[in-house]
């Protein structure tokens, strides 16, 4: 968990809903959302799934804004960095790739003009957090909603549904049901 996720969980613990059957017993049909169903719940859920990230990157590449998710991912990885030397190296890499005026994959964040390489001298795990949050919100309120309407997402969703409805999947589900209900 990232620091912000841990803080959110501490302040807002997850709500557990129990679904009961007609006789008031807990339902045995608790299915965890997977794939496109999970991705559609939130950008956070999408970014937790490697396949979701892959598809989102594919979409952002077509929109010429893949650098946003790459920056966000780099910041997530940076937070896990141990040691001042490694932190300085990764911080410089992030700065040169995404934030410098000469960056190859420059992201557009507020206050960028005030950023200078001097911040790289004293790195800390959350040094990019404010900028990462800006990019996250940009993706959440802009790209993410378009992604959910995109051919990339809809085609992936359709292929998932076809897999679930295939005769093999139904046969396996029936076998599992018979085993579970005996």
PDB file of N, CA and C in Angstrom, residues 53 78 100 132 145 148 163:
ATOM      1  N   UNK A  53      -3.341  -1.808 -16.395  1.00  0.00           N
ATOM      2  CA  UNK A  53      -2.322  -0.784 -16.683  1.00  0.00           C
ATOM      3  C   UNK A  53      -1.872  -0.901 -18.139  1.00  0.00           C
ATOM      4  N   UNK A  78       9.158   4.798  -6.933  1.00  0.00           N
ATOM      5  CA  UNK A  78      10.108   5.638  -6.201  1.00  0.00           C
ATOM      6  C   UNK A  78       9.843   5.588  -4.697  1.00  0.00           C
ATOM      7  N   UNK A 100      11.790  17.837 -16.167  1.00  0.00           N
ATOM      8  CA  UNK A 100      12.721  18.842 -16.667  1.00  0.00           C
ATOM      9  C   UNK A 100      12.168  19.485 -17.946  1.00  0.00           C
ATOM     10  N   UNK A 132       2.399  13.903  -8.417  1.00  0.00           N
ATOM     11  CA  UNK A 132       1.771  12.629  -8.744  1.00  0.00           C
ATOM     12  C   UNK A 132       0.255  12.732  -8.556  1.00  0.00           C
ATOM     13  N   UNK A 145     -12.298   8.299 -17.905  1.00  0.00           N
ATOM     14  CA  UNK A 145     -13.688   8.190 -18.380  1.00  0.00           C
ATOM     15  C   UNK A 145     -13.730   7.912 -19.886  1.00  0.00           C
ATOM     16  N   UNK A 148     -12.922   4.179 -20.502  1.00  0.00           N
ATOM     17  CA  UNK A 148     -14.053   3.266 -20.277  1.00  0.00           C
ATOM     18  C   UNK A 148     -15.019   3.220 -21.464  1.00  0.00           C
ATOM     19  N   UNK A 163     -15.456 -15.311 -23.222  1.00  0.00           N
ATOM     20  CA  UNK A 163     -14.759 -16.386 -22.505  1.00  0.00           C
ATOM     21  C   UNK A 163     -15.650 -16.955 -21.401  1.00  0.00           C
TER      22      UNK A 163
END
